[in-house]
Amino acid sequence: MEDADQPSEITTRRSKRARVPAKIKFGDNQSHDRTSDPSDQSPGEAEREGSFDEFVEPRARAKRNRMEDSSAAAKKFDQSLIEVIKGNGKLIPQVVKLWVEQYEKDPKPAMVELLMMLFEACGAKYHLREELLDETDVDDVVVALVNLARKGEVEDYQSSKKKEFKNFKDNLVSFWDNLIIECQNGPLFDQVLFDKCMDYIIALSCTPPRVYRQVASLMGLQLVTSFITVAKMLGAQRETTQRQLNAEKKKRTEGPRVESLNKRLSTTHEKITVIEEMMRKIFTGLFVHRYRDIDPDIRISCIQSLGIWIMSYPSLFLQDLYLKYLGWTLNDKSAGVRKASILALQNLYDVDDNVPSLGLFTERFSNRMIELADDIDVSVAVCAIGLVKQLLRHQLLADDDLGPLYDLLIDDSTEIRHAIGALVYDHLIAQKFNSSQSHAKGDDGDSSEVHLGRMLQILREFSADPILSIYVIDDVWEYMNAMKDWKCIISMLLDENPLIELTDEDATNLTRLLCASVKKSVGERIVPATDNRKQYYNKAQKELFENNRRDITVAMMRNYSQLLRKFMADKAKVPSLVDIIVHMNLELYSLKRQEQNFKTLLQLMKEAFFKHGEKDALRSCVKAINFCSSECQGELKDFAQNKLKELEDELIAKLKTAIKEVTDGDDEYSLLVNLKRLYELQLSRSVPIESLFEDMVMILRSFKSMDDEVVSFLLHNMSLHVAWCLHSIINSDIVSEESLSSLLSKRNSLFEQLEHFLDAHTEVQEKGKRGNQSACRVCTILAQTWCLFKKSKFSSTKLESLGYCPDSSVLQKFWKLCEQQLNISDETEEDDVNHEYVEETNRDAVMIAAAMLVANDVVPKEYLGPEIISHFVMHGTSVAEIVKNLIAVLKKKDDDVHNIFLEAMRRAYHRHLLELSRSDDTSLASKSVKDCKDLAARLSATFMGAARNKHRVDILRVIKDGIDYAFVDAPKHLSFLEVAVLHFLSRLPTPDILEILKGVQKRTENVNTDEDPSGWRPYYTFIDSLREKCSKNDGFQDEKEGATVRRRGRPRKRRNIQGKKLFDDHSSSEEDSISASDEDARGDEERQVEEEEEEAPLIHSIRSSAKLRSLRVSREENKGQTNPGDSGRATDTVAASGTSGGPPINAVQGQDLVVLEG
């Protein structure tokens, strides 16, 4: 043997791993390789090429030193391998070195120790006999291990919550990584050690016990990752050897040096081939089965590992044979797996050199990548949008493919909207992905004017709806610096740049953009948050906002008046322009000697107030002038306050003139416009209209045929004036009899007019005539005024005479009118979508008004509470949320909930009986009975979980009293058992159900039920249901019907969208067996997904769902699909806060925020 002829060389290289000649495939080549004399190469060339011999020699000396100290080091570690992995991970490198040395001396005992560690890492203790190791069959051992798991003799270290196992997973991975690195020069290629380990790992990864699959998959995936590390090192050595060989061949044709390098190159190449075969073995034996395991964590780890493999070793893995698995898992039902696949693809597309190899993959799966941008999981969607950006960067997508993505600019999720905003900015505004355009335009392509022009082009698509425009601006604002270029925007609005011509539409969008950008720059939200949480900022953020406020003021100071003067007559632009002043630092007007500009600005705002009659313009002007009168200092503050007083006086004078014109028979338009102005002004401050109040009462009494809108604003202004008078009295130290009697007189006049119109609207709507807006206003004003003068608030005080409670007849008329508004069809309500004050005149506002009376104990709950709750499921999600909130308030107060629930179901059941008697239409009857069942299901669902035990007595009372009602005049009302009572039974334990069953059966002991079989059929159905529940012993199981499952995340999207495949042979033949327990787990998971239903969050403040209805309609048209229950998601979270200085009432007309519990 050649090794025998070179004893000195073997002695020198003793620490190398190829020390077992019988088991080392490349031992001879390695020995012969190392016999080459370094003197064969010139010193200069050795320095240039970095001789491999010079590189190896220090490592040999290091390993020789390690061998000399191994006996001393072994004494330190008396722990087994598994104990080291469970314990201190810092010891793993040293322990691995000692184990490798033991393996080189005596392979079998070391291998037995390693395999037993492998078994115990999976949680099973199984002993192998050293002498039978070669004869032991892998399958027999795995079967024995599975039997141990069936007996429960397995411990799960990986998922254990115990503190001592918290590092188990990391330590296990570290162990195998260290082992492979340590074995790279010997046992790794002996075709015994790792072949045996891989056989056991692959076999265990295909067993039914989940813990085996988890740990085996973890080890197997790490083996490939570590193999790649070794393969990359070998690849680097191969390249170095090839360079040395090429240099040597240039000097001479043949020689010992060339022969040595040839052998080294061949050996290294063979090692790489072997290690790649080991990777393929694990991939085909483990990965192709586990990437679709029932356990999503295993699937995630597989995809994460595959992504690492492709990135780390593209020469083997960057091909369609492996890429297809990333494409397939884009359709995985687990969000974590989809996200792992997307992140892996992001890393691949991030490397430009990978893109050519991804051509076919991109073609097949790009559509699925775009679809994932609208994934149900927010994090997946955000990652997918980032992936789409990378595809655009490489110009792998056409612009036509991006249409669905732009709809996400108005998505509910802030994260998704901002991710799409970044894509829109990069692709459409900055055009970073279009190199030809950006280079052609040069620096001008990045100017603010160009970027703003492109942004305006985008906003043209949303011009019809200002709210959608604000959403788009909010999405892009963070990335677009041109939006903070105040001087550029102002210059464009003033047409100072002759090269840029703005259309009227563009100018409107640019003013909205300017106002929105100003608000964002000072830390204000322009799009409502989904959680309604108050924003908090740190000191640095506040300083930044203050600096921005200063910059905005300086930029606007000289040109603000010009902008207002130019767009004074434009009702679309004035609100945005006027709003800007409340975000400016007004002190700078004095510091910069710009007092005259400020005075001119205030005068222009006053003129705008009297030039417009629309809500947005009026509200902006009032807010701006109030801000100036309170925030300015010195002379400017006096000027602003005087200007506000002039505005009030002029408005009162205009109102007097308008009232006189109406009494003289002239048109009502002037009166209506000035009433709107007064209404907006009174929302924020008290206006002295004592002289006008009697005129308002007079005109209401004298002119019964006035337009409904005029009547509504007369009543609104009267009620607001009464509220401000009450506010003044409550906050006064001394209350005069004159002021008290004046308030009572005004209140009584208001109630007189409200009750008159209450009767009038009830009669009008009974005749089928329209007039629902005015009727809604009457309902809301009545409820709010009743709340103001709640009797209990003033009882036992000096102001007791102010207390008021409506009598039962007025309350019944009030609810009758409310009920008529609730029953107005959606189509009729949609006719008023674009109306200015539509959010104050829809069914939500009416239901809030009624619920507010019950929640605040303004009226007796015994009548109105059940009436409201009986409409729980009849009018859509937004009304249902209001009723749910009311029920939560009633339960919190520990009120007599069971009687209210029972009475609500009785009234719903009574409506059903009336429907049966009125019409022969079976569809109407079936709808009414469905409403009854749904109501009972929703009410019973409020007793879930701990509430079921707490309210057990209430549940029993509902059931027993419901049974009593059903048997009154039996069998007439027996169907009440089936439609109402039955739903509450599932909330009770089996003993209570048995008791109820006996009680119900006693009621029919002396009754001949055969006389009316159809009438008594509901009774027998009820009895059968009771017996079935008892036999199944499911008393403690929550009934699915009516129960709502709160689900976090986004509205549900289409599932199981098929991605395109690279190959047609992706069949189920690769599927391995799965344990029965895992099949059950799969079934439970799928059933849970199917039973999830969309539900908006429980609201404590409610905003009209009509405010953003155009947003909803637009999304429905774009997406072609809607989720029931999504309509109020984006809109219910929007609430306007009350203005400072307002009257202390729970709800004020015109405000969007109405709180049920005072």
PDB file of N, CA and C in Angstrom, residues 159-200:
ATOM      1  N   SER A 159     -41.243  20.918  22.310  1.00  0.00           N
ATOM      2  CA  SER A 159     -42.388  21.768  22.623  1.00  0.00           C
ATOM      3  C   SER A 159     -42.593  21.960  24.114  1.00  0.00           C
ATOM      4  N   SER A 160     -41.688  21.438  24.916  1.00  0.00           N
ATOM      5  CA  SER A 160     -41.859  21.509  26.369  1.00  0.00           C
ATOM      6  C   SER A 160     -41.776  22.954  26.863  1.00  0.00           C
ATOM      7  N   LYS A 161     -42.586  23.276  27.857  1.00  0.00           N
ATOM      8  CA  LYS A 161     -42.583  24.610  28.460  1.00  0.00           C
ATOM      9  C   LYS A 161     -41.604  24.702  29.629  1.00  0.00           C
ATOM     10  N   LYS A 162     -40.960  23.595  29.948  1.00  0.00           N
ATOM     11  CA  LYS A 162     -40.030  23.601  31.069  1.00  0.00           C
ATOM     12  C   LYS A 162     -38.823  24.472  30.768  1.00  0.00           C
ATOM     13  N   LYS A 163     -38.354  25.136  31.785  1.00  0.00           N
ATOM     14  CA  LYS A 163     -37.255  26.084  31.606  1.00  0.00           C
ATOM     15  C   LYS A 163     -35.981  25.394  31.147  1.00  0.00           C
ATOM     16  N   GLU A 164     -35.747  24.166  31.631  1.00  0.00           N
ATOM     17  CA  GLU A 164     -34.490  23.496  31.300  1.00  0.00           C
ATOM     18  C   GLU A 164     -34.415  23.059  29.838  1.00  0.00           C
ATOM     19  N   PHE A 165     -35.557  23.062  29.146  1.00  0.00           N
ATOM     20  CA  PHE A 165     -35.557  22.643  27.740  1.00  0.00           C
ATOM     21  C   PHE A 165     -35.747  23.816  26.777  1.00  0.00           C
ATOM     22  N   LYS A 166     -35.626  25.040  27.273  1.00  0.00           N
ATOM     23  CA  LYS A 166     -35.918  26.181  26.410  1.00  0.00           C
ATOM     24  C   LYS A 166     -34.919  26.306  25.261  1.00  0.00           C
ATOM     25  N   ASN A 167     -33.689  25.796  25.450  1.00  0.00           N
ATOM     26  CA  ASN A 167     -32.675  25.874  24.396  1.00  0.00           C
ATOM     27  C   ASN A 167     -32.483  24.557  23.670  1.00  0.00           C
ATOM     28  N   PHE A 168     -33.384  23.609  23.893  1.00  0.00           N
ATOM     29  CA  PHE A 168     -33.195  22.270  23.338  1.00  0.00           C
ATOM     30  C   PHE A 168     -33.116  22.300  21.809  1.00  0.00           C
ATOM     31  N   LYS A 169     -34.026  23.009  21.193  1.00  0.00           N
ATOM     32  CA  LYS A 169     -34.078  23.030  19.735  1.00  0.00           C
ATOM     33  C   LYS A 169     -32.805  23.640  19.147  1.00  0.00           C
ATOM     34  N   ASP A 170     -32.381  24.763  19.698  1.00  0.00           N
ATOM     35  CA  ASP A 170     -31.167  25.415  19.197  1.00  0.00           C
ATOM     36  C   ASP A 170     -29.934  24.546  19.432  1.00  0.00           C
ATOM     37  N   ASN A 171     -29.890  23.905  20.598  1.00  0.00           N
ATOM     38  CA  ASN A 171     -28.740  23.048  20.901  1.00  0.00           C
ATOM     39  C   ASN A 171     -28.678  21.835  19.977  1.00  0.00           C
ATOM     40  N   LEU A 172     -29.845  21.268  19.660  1.00  0.00           N
ATOM     41  CA  LEU A 172     -29.869  20.104  18.775  1.00  0.00           C
ATOM     42  C   LEU A 172     -29.369  20.478  17.382  1.00  0.00           C
ATOM     43  N   VAL A 173     -29.814  21.605  16.894  1.00  0.00           N
ATOM     44  CA  VAL A 173     -29.345  22.084  15.582  1.00  0.00           C
ATOM     45  C   VAL A 173     -27.846  22.348  15.623  1.00  0.00           C
ATOM     46  N   SER A 174     -27.398  22.976  16.693  1.00  0.00           N
ATOM     47  CA  SER A 174     -25.975  23.283  16.834  1.00  0.00           C
ATOM     48  C   SER A 174     -25.132  22.005  16.881  1.00  0.00           C
ATOM     49  N   PHE A 175     -25.639  20.986  17.536  1.00  0.00           N
ATOM     50  CA  PHE A 175     -24.904  19.733  17.641  1.00  0.00           C
ATOM     51  C   PHE A 175     -24.649  19.137  16.261  1.00  0.00           C
ATOM     52  N   TRP A 176     -25.689  19.023  15.463  1.00  0.00           N
ATOM     53  CA  TRP A 176     -25.515  18.403  14.144  1.00  0.00           C
ATOM     54  C   TRP A 176     -24.644  19.273  13.246  1.00  0.00           C
ATOM     55  N   ASP A 177     -24.751  20.562  13.365  1.00  0.00           N
ATOM     56  CA  ASP A 177     -23.925  21.441  12.550  1.00  0.00           C
ATOM     57  C   ASP A 177     -22.451  21.273  12.921  1.00  0.00           C
ATOM     58  N   ASN A 178     -22.171  21.269  14.218  1.00  0.00           N
ATOM     59  CA  ASN A 178     -20.794  21.077  14.668  1.00  0.00           C
ATOM     60  C   ASN A 178     -20.267  19.704  14.276  1.00  0.00           C
ATOM     61  N   LEU A 179     -21.129  18.697  14.373  1.00  0.00           N
ATOM     62  CA  LEU A 179     -20.705  17.334  14.042  1.00  0.00           C
ATOM     63  C   LEU A 179     -20.280  17.230  12.576  1.00  0.00           C
ATOM     64  N   ILE A 180     -21.069  17.803  11.689  1.00  0.00           N
ATOM     65  CA  ILE A 180     -20.749  17.709  10.257  1.00  0.00           C
ATOM     66  C   ILE A 180     -19.482  18.493   9.940  1.00  0.00           C
ATOM     67  N   ILE A 181     -19.342  19.659  10.518  1.00  0.00           N
ATOM     68  CA  ILE A 181     -18.137  20.460  10.266  1.00  0.00           C
ATOM     69  C   ILE A 181     -16.904  19.726  10.796  1.00  0.00           C
ATOM     70  N   GLU A 182     -17.045  19.097  11.936  1.00  0.00           N
ATOM     71  CA  GLU A 182     -15.921  18.392  12.536  1.00  0.00           C
ATOM     72  C   GLU A 182     -15.566  17.134  11.754  1.00  0.00           C
ATOM     73  N   CYS A 183     -16.574  16.564  11.085  1.00  0.00           N
ATOM     74  CA  CYS A 183     -16.346  15.315  10.351  1.00  0.00           C
ATOM     75  C   CYS A 183     -16.008  15.534   8.876  1.00  0.00           C
ATOM     76  N   GLN A 184     -15.858  16.768   8.451  1.00  0.00           N
ATOM     77  CA  GLN A 184     -15.726  17.038   7.024  1.00  0.00           C
ATOM     78  C   GLN A 184     -14.445  16.453   6.422  1.00  0.00           C
ATOM     79  N   ASN A 185     -13.436  16.167   7.245  1.00  0.00           N
ATOM     80  CA  ASN A 185     -12.200  15.612   6.707  1.00  0.00           C
ATOM     81  C   ASN A 185     -12.069  14.112   6.944  1.00  0.00           C
ATOM     82  N   GLY A 186     -13.193  13.454   7.272  1.00  0.00           N
ATOM     83  CA  GLY A 186     -13.074  12.035   7.538  1.00  0.00           C
ATOM     84  C   GLY A 186     -14.400  11.315   7.569  1.00  0.00           C
ATOM     85  N   PRO A 187     -14.999  11.129   8.757  1.00  0.00           N
ATOM     86  CA  PRO A 187     -16.216  10.305   8.884  1.00  0.00           C
ATOM     87  C   PRO A 187     -17.373  10.750   8.020  1.00  0.00           C
ATOM     88  N   LEU A 188     -17.373  12.002   7.592  1.00  0.00           N
ATOM     89  CA  LEU A 188     -18.471  12.466   6.749  1.00  0.00           C
ATOM     90  C   LEU A 188     -18.549  11.667   5.454  1.00  0.00           C
ATOM     91  N   PHE A 189     -17.417  11.145   4.994  1.00  0.00           N
ATOM     92  CA  PHE A 189     -17.385  10.456   3.711  1.00  0.00           C
ATOM     93  C   PHE A 189     -17.084   8.965   3.853  1.00  0.00           C
ATOM     94  N   ASP A 190     -17.279   8.414   5.075  1.00  0.00           N
ATOM     95  CA  ASP A 190     -16.962   6.992   5.231  1.00  0.00           C
ATOM     96  C   ASP A 190     -18.112   6.085   4.804  1.00  0.00           C
ATOM     97  N   GLN A 191     -19.238   6.695   4.370  1.00  0.00           N
ATOM     98  CA  GLN A 191     -20.403   5.965   3.867  1.00  0.00           C
ATOM     99  C   GLN A 191     -20.985   4.992   4.889  1.00  0.00           C
ATOM    100  N   VAL A 192     -20.727   5.260   6.144  1.00  0.00           N
ATOM    101  CA  VAL A 192     -21.295   4.431   7.205  1.00  0.00           C
ATOM    102  C   VAL A 192     -22.041   5.304   8.210  1.00  0.00           C
ATOM    103  N   LEU A 193     -21.321   6.211   8.818  1.00  0.00           N
ATOM    104  CA  LEU A 193     -21.874   7.008   9.917  1.00  0.00           C
ATOM    105  C   LEU A 193     -23.104   7.792   9.482  1.00  0.00           C
ATOM    106  N   PHE A 194     -22.956   8.674   8.501  1.00  0.00           N
ATOM    107  CA  PHE A 194     -24.072   9.545   8.149  1.00  0.00           C
ATOM    108  C   PHE A 194     -25.112   8.836   7.293  1.00  0.00           C
ATOM    109  N   ASP A 195     -24.717   7.783   6.609  1.00  0.00           N
ATOM    110  CA  ASP A 195     -25.736   6.987   5.922  1.00  0.00           C
ATOM    111  C   ASP A 195     -26.695   6.364   6.925  1.00  0.00           C
ATOM    112  N   LYS A 196     -26.121   5.839   8.017  1.00  0.00           N
ATOM    113  CA  LYS A 196     -26.957   5.243   9.054  1.00  0.00           C
ATOM    114  C   LYS A 196     -27.833   6.296   9.718  1.00  0.00           C
ATOM    115  N   CYS A 197     -27.257   7.462  10.024  1.00  0.00           N
ATOM    116  CA  CYS A 197     -28.025   8.544  10.659  1.00  0.00           C
ATOM    117  C   CYS A 197     -29.158   9.016   9.750  1.00  0.00           C
ATOM    118  N   MET A 198     -28.845   9.161   8.471  1.00  0.00           N
ATOM    119  CA  MET A 198     -29.871   9.629   7.548  1.00  0.00           C
ATOM    120  C   MET A 198     -30.999   8.614   7.408  1.00  0.00           C
ATOM    121  N   ASP A 199     -30.661   7.335   7.410  1.00  0.00           N
ATOM    122  CA  ASP A 199     -31.700   6.318   7.308  1.00  0.00           C
ATOM    123  C   ASP A 199     -32.681   6.420   8.463  1.00  0.00           C
ATOM    124  N   TYR A 200     -32.163   6.574   9.672  1.00  0.00           N
ATOM    125  CA  TYR A 200     -33.044   6.670  10.838  1.00  0.00           C
ATOM    126  C   TYR A 200     -33.833   7.991  10.834  1.00  0.00           C
TER     127      TYR A 200
END
